[in-house]
JSON list of C-alpha atoms in Angstrom, two decimals:
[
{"chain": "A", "resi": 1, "resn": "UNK", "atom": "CA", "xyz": [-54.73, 57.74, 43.41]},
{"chain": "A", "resi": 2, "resn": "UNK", "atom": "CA", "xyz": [-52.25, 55.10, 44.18]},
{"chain": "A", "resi": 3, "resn": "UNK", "atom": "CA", "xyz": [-54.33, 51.39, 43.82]},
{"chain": "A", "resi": 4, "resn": "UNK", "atom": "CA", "xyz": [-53.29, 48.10, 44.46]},
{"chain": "A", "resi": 5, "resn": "UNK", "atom": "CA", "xyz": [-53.20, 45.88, 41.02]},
{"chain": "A", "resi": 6, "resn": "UNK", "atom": "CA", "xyz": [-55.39, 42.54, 40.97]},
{"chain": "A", "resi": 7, "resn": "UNK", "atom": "CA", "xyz": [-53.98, 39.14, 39.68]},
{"chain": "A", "resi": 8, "resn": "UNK", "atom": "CA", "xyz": [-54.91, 38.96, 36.31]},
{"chain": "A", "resi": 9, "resn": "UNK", "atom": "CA", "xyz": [-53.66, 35.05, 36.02]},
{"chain": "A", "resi": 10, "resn": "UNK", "atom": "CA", "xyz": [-56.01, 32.33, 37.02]},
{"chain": "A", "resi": 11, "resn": "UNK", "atom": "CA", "xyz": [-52.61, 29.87, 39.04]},
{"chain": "A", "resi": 12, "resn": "UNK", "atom": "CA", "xyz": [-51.20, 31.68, 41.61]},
{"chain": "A", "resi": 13, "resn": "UNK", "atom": "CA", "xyz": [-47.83, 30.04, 41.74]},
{"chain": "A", "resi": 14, "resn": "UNK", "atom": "CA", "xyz": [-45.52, 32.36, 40.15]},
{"chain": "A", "resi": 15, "resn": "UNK", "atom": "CA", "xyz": [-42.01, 32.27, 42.13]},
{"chain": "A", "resi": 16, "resn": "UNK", "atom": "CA", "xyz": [-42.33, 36.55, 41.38]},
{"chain": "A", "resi": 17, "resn": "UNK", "atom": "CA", "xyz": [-45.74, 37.39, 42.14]},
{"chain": "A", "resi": 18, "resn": "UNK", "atom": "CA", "xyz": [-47.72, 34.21, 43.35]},
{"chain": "A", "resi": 19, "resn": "UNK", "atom": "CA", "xyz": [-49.93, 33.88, 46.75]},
{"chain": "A", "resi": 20, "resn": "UNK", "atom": "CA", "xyz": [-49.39, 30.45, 46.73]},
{"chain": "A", "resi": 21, "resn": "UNK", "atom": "CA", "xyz": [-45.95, 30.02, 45.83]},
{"chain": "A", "resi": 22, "resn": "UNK", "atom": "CA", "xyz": [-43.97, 28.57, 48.66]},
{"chain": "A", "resi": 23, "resn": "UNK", "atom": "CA", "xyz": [-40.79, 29.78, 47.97]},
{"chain": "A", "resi": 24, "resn": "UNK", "atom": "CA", "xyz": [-41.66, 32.93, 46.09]},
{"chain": "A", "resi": 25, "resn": "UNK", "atom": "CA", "xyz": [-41.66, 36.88, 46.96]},
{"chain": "A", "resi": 26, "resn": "UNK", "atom": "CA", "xyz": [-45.24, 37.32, 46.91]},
{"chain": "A", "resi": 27, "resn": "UNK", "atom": "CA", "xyz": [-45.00, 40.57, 45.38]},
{"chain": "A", "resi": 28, "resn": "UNK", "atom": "CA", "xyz": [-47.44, 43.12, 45.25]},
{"chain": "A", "resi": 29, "resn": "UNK", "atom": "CA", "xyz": [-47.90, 45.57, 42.30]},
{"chain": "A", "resi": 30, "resn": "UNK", "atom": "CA", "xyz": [-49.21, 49.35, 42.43]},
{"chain": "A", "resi": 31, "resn": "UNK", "atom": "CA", "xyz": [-50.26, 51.52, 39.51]},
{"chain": "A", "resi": 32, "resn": "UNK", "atom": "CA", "xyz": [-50.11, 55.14, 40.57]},
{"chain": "A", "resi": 33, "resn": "UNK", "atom": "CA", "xyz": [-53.52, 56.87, 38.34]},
{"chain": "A", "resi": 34, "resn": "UNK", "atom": "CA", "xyz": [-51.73, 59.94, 38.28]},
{"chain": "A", "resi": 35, "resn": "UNK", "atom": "CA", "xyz": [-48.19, 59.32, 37.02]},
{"chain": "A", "resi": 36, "resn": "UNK", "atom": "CA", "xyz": [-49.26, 55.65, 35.40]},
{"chain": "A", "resi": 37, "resn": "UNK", "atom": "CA", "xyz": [-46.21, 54.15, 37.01]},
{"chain": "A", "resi": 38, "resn": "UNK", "atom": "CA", "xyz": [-46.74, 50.62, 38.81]},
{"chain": "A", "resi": 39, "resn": "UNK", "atom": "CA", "xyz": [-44.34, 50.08, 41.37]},
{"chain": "A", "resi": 40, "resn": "UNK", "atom": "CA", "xyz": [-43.64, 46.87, 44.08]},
{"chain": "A", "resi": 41, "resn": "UNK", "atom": "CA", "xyz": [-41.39, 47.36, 47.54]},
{"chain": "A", "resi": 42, "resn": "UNK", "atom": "CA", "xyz": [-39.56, 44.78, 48.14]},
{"chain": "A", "resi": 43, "resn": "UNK", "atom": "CA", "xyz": [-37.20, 43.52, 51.04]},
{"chain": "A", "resi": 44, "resn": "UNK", "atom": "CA", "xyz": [-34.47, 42.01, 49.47]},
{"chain": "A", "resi": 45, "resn": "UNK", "atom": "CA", "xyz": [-33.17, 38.48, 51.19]},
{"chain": "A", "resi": 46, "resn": "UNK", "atom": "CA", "xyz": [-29.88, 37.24, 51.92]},
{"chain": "A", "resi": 47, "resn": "UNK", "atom": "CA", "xyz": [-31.39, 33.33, 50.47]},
{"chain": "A", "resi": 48, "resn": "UNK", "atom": "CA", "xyz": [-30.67, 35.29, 46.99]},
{"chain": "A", "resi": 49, "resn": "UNK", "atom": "CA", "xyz": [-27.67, 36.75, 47.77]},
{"chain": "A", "resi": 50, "resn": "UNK", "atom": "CA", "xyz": [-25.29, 37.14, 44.65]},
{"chain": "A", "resi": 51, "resn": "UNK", "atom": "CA", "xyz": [-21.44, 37.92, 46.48]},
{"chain": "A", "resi": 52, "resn": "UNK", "atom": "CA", "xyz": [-21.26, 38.87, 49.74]},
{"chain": "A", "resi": 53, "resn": "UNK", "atom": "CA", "xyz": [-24.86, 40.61, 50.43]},
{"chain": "A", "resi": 54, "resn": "UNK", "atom": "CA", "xyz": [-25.95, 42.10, 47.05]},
{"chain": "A", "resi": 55, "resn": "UNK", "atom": "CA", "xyz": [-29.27, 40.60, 45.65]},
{"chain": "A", "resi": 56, "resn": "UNK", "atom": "CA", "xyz": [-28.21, 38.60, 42.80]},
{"chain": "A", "resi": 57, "resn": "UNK", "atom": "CA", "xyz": [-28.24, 39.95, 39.29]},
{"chain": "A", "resi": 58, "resn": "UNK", "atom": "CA", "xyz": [-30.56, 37.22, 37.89]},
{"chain": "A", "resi": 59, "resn": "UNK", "atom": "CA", "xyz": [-33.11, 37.69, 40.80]},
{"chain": "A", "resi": 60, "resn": "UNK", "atom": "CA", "xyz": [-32.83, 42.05, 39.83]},
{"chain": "A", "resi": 61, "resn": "UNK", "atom": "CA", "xyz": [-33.91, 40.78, 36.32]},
{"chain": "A", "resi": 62, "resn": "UNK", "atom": "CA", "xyz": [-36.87, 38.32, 37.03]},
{"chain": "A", "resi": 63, "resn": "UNK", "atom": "CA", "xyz": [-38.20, 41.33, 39.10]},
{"chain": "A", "resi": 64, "resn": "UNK", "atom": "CA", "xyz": [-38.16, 43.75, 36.67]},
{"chain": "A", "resi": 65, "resn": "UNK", "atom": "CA", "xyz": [-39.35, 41.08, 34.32]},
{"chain": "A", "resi": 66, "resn": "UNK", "atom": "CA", "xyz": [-41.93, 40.89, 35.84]},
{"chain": "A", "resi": 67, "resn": "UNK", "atom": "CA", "xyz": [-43.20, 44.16, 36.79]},
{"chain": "A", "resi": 68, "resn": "UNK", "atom": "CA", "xyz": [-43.12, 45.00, 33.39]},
{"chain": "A", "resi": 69, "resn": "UNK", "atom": "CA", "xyz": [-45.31, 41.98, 32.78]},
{"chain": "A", "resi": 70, "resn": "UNK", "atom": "CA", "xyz": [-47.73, 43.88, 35.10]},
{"chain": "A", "resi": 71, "resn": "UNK", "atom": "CA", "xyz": [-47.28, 46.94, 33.67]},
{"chain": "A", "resi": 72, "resn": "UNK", "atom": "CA", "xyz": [-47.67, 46.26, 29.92]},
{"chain": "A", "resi": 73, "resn": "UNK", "atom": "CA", "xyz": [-50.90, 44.52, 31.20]},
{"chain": "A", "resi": 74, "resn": "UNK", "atom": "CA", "xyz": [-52.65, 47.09, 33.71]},
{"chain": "A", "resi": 75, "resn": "UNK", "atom": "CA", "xyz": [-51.57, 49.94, 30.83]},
{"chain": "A", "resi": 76, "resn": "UNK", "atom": "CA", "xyz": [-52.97, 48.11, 27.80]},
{"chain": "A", "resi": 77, "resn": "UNK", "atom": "CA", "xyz": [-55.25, 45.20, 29.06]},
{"chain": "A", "resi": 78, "resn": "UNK", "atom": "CA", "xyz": [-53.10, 42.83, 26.23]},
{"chain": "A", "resi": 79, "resn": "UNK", "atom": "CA", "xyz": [-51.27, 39.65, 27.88]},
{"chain": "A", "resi": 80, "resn": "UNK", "atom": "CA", "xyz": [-47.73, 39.81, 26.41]},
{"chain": "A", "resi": 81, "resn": "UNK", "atom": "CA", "xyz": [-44.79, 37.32, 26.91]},
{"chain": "A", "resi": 82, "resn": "UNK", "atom": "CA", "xyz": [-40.94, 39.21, 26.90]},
{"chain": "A", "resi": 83, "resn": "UNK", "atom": "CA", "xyz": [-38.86, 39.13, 23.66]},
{"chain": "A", "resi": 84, "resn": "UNK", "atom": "CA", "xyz": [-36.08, 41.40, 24.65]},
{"chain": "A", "resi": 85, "resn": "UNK", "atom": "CA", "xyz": [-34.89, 42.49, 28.09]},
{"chain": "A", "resi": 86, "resn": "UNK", "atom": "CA", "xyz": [-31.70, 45.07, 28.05]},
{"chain": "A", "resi": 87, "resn": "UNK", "atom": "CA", "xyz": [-30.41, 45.54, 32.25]},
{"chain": "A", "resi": 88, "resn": "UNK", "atom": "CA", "xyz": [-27.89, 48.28, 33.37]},
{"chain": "A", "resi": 89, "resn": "UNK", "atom": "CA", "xyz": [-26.28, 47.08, 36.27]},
{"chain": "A", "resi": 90, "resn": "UNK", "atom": "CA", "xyz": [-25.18, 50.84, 37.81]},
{"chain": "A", "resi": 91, "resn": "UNK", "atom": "CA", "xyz": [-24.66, 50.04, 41.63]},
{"chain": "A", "resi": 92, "resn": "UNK", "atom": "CA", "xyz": [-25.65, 46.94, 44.03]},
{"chain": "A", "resi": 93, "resn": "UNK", "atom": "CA", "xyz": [-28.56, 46.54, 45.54]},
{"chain": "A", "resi": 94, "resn": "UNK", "atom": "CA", "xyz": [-27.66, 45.63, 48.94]},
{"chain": "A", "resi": 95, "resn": "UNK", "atom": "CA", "xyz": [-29.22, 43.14, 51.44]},
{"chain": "A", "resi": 96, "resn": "UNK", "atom": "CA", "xyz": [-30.13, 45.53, 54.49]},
{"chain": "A", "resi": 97, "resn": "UNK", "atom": "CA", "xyz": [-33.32, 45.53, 56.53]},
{"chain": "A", "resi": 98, "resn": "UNK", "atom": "CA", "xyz": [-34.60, 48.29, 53.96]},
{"chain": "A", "resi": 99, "resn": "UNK", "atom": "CA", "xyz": [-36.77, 47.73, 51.21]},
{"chain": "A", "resi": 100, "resn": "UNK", "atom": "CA", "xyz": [-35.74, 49.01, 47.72]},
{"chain": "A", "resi": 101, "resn": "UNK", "atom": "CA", "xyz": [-38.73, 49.72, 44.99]},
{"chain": "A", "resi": 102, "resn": "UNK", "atom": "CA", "xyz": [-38.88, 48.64, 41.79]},
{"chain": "A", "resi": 103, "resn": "UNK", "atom": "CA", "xyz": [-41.18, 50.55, 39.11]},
{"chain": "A", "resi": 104, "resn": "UNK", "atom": "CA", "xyz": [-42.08, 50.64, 36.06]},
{"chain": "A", "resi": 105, "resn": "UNK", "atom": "CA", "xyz": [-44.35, 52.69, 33.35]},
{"chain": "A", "resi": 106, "resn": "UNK", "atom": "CA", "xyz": [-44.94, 51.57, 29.37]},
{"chain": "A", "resi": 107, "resn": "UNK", "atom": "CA", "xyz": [-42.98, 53.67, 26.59]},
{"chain": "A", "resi": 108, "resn": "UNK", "atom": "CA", "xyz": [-44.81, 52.65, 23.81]},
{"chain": "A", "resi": 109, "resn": "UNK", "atom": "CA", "xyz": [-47.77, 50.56, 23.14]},
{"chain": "A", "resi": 110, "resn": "UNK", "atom": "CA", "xyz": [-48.05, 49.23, 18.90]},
{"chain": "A", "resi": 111, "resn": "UNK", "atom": "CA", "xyz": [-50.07, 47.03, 17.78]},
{"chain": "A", "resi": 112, "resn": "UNK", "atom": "CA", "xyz": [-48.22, 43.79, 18.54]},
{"chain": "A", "resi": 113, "resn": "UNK", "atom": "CA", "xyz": [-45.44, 44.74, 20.85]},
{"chain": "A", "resi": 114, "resn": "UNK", "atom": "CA", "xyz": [-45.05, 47.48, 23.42]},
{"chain": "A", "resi": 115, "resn": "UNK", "atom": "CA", "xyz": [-41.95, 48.91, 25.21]},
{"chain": "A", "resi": 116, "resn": "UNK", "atom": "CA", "xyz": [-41.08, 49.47, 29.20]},
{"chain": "A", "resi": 117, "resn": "UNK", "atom": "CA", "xyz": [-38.55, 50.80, 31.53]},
{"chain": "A", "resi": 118, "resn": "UNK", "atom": "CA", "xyz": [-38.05, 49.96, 34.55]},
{"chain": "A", "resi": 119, "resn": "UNK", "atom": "CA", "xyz": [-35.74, 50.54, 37.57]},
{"chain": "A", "resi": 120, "resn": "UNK", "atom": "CA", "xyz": [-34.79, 49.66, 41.29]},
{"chain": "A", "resi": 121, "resn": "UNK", "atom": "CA", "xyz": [-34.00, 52.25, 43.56]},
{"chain": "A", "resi": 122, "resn": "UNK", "atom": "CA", "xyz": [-32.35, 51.86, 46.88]},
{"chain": "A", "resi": 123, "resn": "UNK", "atom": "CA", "xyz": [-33.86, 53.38, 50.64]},
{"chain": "A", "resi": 124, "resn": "UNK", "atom": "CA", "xyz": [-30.87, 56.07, 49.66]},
{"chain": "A", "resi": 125, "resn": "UNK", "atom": "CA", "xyz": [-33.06, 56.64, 46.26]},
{"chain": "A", "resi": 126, "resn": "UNK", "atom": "CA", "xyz": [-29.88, 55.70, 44.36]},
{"chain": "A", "resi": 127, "resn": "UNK", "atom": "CA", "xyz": [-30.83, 53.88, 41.29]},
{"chain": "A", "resi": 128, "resn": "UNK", "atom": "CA", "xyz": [-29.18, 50.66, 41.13]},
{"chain": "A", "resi": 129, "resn": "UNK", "atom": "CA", "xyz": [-30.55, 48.97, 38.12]},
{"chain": "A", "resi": 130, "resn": "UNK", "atom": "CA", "xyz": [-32.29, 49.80, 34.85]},
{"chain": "A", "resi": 131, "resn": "UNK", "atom": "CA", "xyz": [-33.76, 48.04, 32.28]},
{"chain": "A", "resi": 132, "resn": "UNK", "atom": "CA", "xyz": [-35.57, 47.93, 29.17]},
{"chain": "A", "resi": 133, "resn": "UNK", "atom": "CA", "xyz": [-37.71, 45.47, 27.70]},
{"chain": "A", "resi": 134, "resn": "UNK", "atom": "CA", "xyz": [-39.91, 44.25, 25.05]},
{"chain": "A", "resi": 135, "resn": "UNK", "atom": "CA", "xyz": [-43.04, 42.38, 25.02]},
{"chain": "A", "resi": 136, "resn": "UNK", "atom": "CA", "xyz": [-44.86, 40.64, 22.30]},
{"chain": "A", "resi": 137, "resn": "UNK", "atom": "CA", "xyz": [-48.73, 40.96, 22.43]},
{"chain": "A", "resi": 138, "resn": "UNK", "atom": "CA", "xyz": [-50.61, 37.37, 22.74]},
{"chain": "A", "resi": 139, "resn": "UNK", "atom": "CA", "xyz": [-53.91, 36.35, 22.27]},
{"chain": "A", "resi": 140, "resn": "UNK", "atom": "CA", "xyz": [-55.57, 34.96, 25.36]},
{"chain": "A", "resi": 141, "resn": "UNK", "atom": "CA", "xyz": [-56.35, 31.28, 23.14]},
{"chain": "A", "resi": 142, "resn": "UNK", "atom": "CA", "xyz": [-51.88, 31.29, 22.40]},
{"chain": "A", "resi": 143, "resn": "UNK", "atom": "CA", "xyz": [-51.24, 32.54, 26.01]},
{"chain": "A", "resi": 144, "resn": "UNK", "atom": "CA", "xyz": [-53.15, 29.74, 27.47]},
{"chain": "A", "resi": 145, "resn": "UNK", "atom": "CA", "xyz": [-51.38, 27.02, 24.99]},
{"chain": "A", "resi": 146, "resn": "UNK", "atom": "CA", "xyz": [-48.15, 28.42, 26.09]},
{"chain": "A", "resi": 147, "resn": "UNK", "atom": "CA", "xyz": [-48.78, 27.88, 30.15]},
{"chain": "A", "resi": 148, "resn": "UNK", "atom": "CA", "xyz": [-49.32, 24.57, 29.68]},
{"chain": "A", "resi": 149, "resn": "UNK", "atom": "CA", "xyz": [-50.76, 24.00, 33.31]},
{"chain": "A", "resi": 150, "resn": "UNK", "atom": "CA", "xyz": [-51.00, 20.84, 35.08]}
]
C-alpha cells in the first residue's frame, strides 16, 4: 500500500517540502509499505535551470537531501540532520513537461547515524542522479535548538 507521508515539522516553510513556502516545490513524499521506498514526482522548472534546460545540480541535491530527510524519519521515527551527502551526476535531468521521481529507501539504521540512497529517474526511467548520504540521529530537545525559529 502506497500512503502519502504527513509533515512531521511543526513550520511549514521549507523551500523543499513546505505548504507555505512561497517560492518552494511543495513536495509531496510517499512511502510504498511494501517495498519501504518513499518516493516524490516532481516537475522540474526552467526558474532552476542549470545550462540550457537541465535542472541545476544544486537543486538535484537539496531534493535528494531532502527525501532522505523523510525517509530516515518515516523508516526510523529519529529526526536526523545530514553529515555526509556523496551525488553521481550520470545524465541530465532535463526541463520537459514530464515529471521525473525521486526515491529513496534507508540502508542502514545504527544507533546514532543511519545510511540512504537515493536516485532521480527520468519519464524515459533513465537514472540521472544518485546519491548517498548520511544522517546523524538528534534528539528532539538539540533538533529544536538547532531550528532556531522566529
Amino acid at each position: 500500500m502506497i500512503q502519502e507521508l504527513h509533515n512531521p515539522f511543526p513550520d511549514s516553510t521549507c523551500f523543499f517540502c513546505g505548504a507555505e513556502s512561497t517560492c518552494g516545490l511543495h513536495l509531496r513524499f510517499y512511502r510504498d509499505d511494501l517495498s519501504r521506498e518513499v518516493h516524490a514526482d516532481y516537475l522540474p522548472e526552467i526558474r532552476f535551470a542549470g545550462q540550457g534546460t537541465i535542472l541545476h545540480g544544486g537543486m538535484q541535491a537539496g531534493i535528494l537531501d531532502e527525501i532522505m530527510g523523510w525517509t530516515g524519519f518515516a523508516e526510523t521515527g529519529a529526526l536526523a540532520v545530514t553529515t555526509k551527502l556523496d551525488i553521481e551526476y550520470l545524465a541530465p535531468v532535463y526541463i520537459e513537461s514530464r515529471p521525473v521521481r525521486v526515491s529513496c529507501h534507508l540502508v542502514l539504521n545504527g544507533e546514532k547515524e543511519m545510511t540512504l540512497d537515493a536516485q532521480i529517474v527520468d519519464a524515459d526511467g533513465t537514472v540521472c542522479t544518485r546519491a548517498t548520504g548520511r544522517f546523524h540521529k538528534i534528539r528532539k530537545e538539540r533538533y529544536d535548538a538547532l531550528v532556531r525559529r522566529n
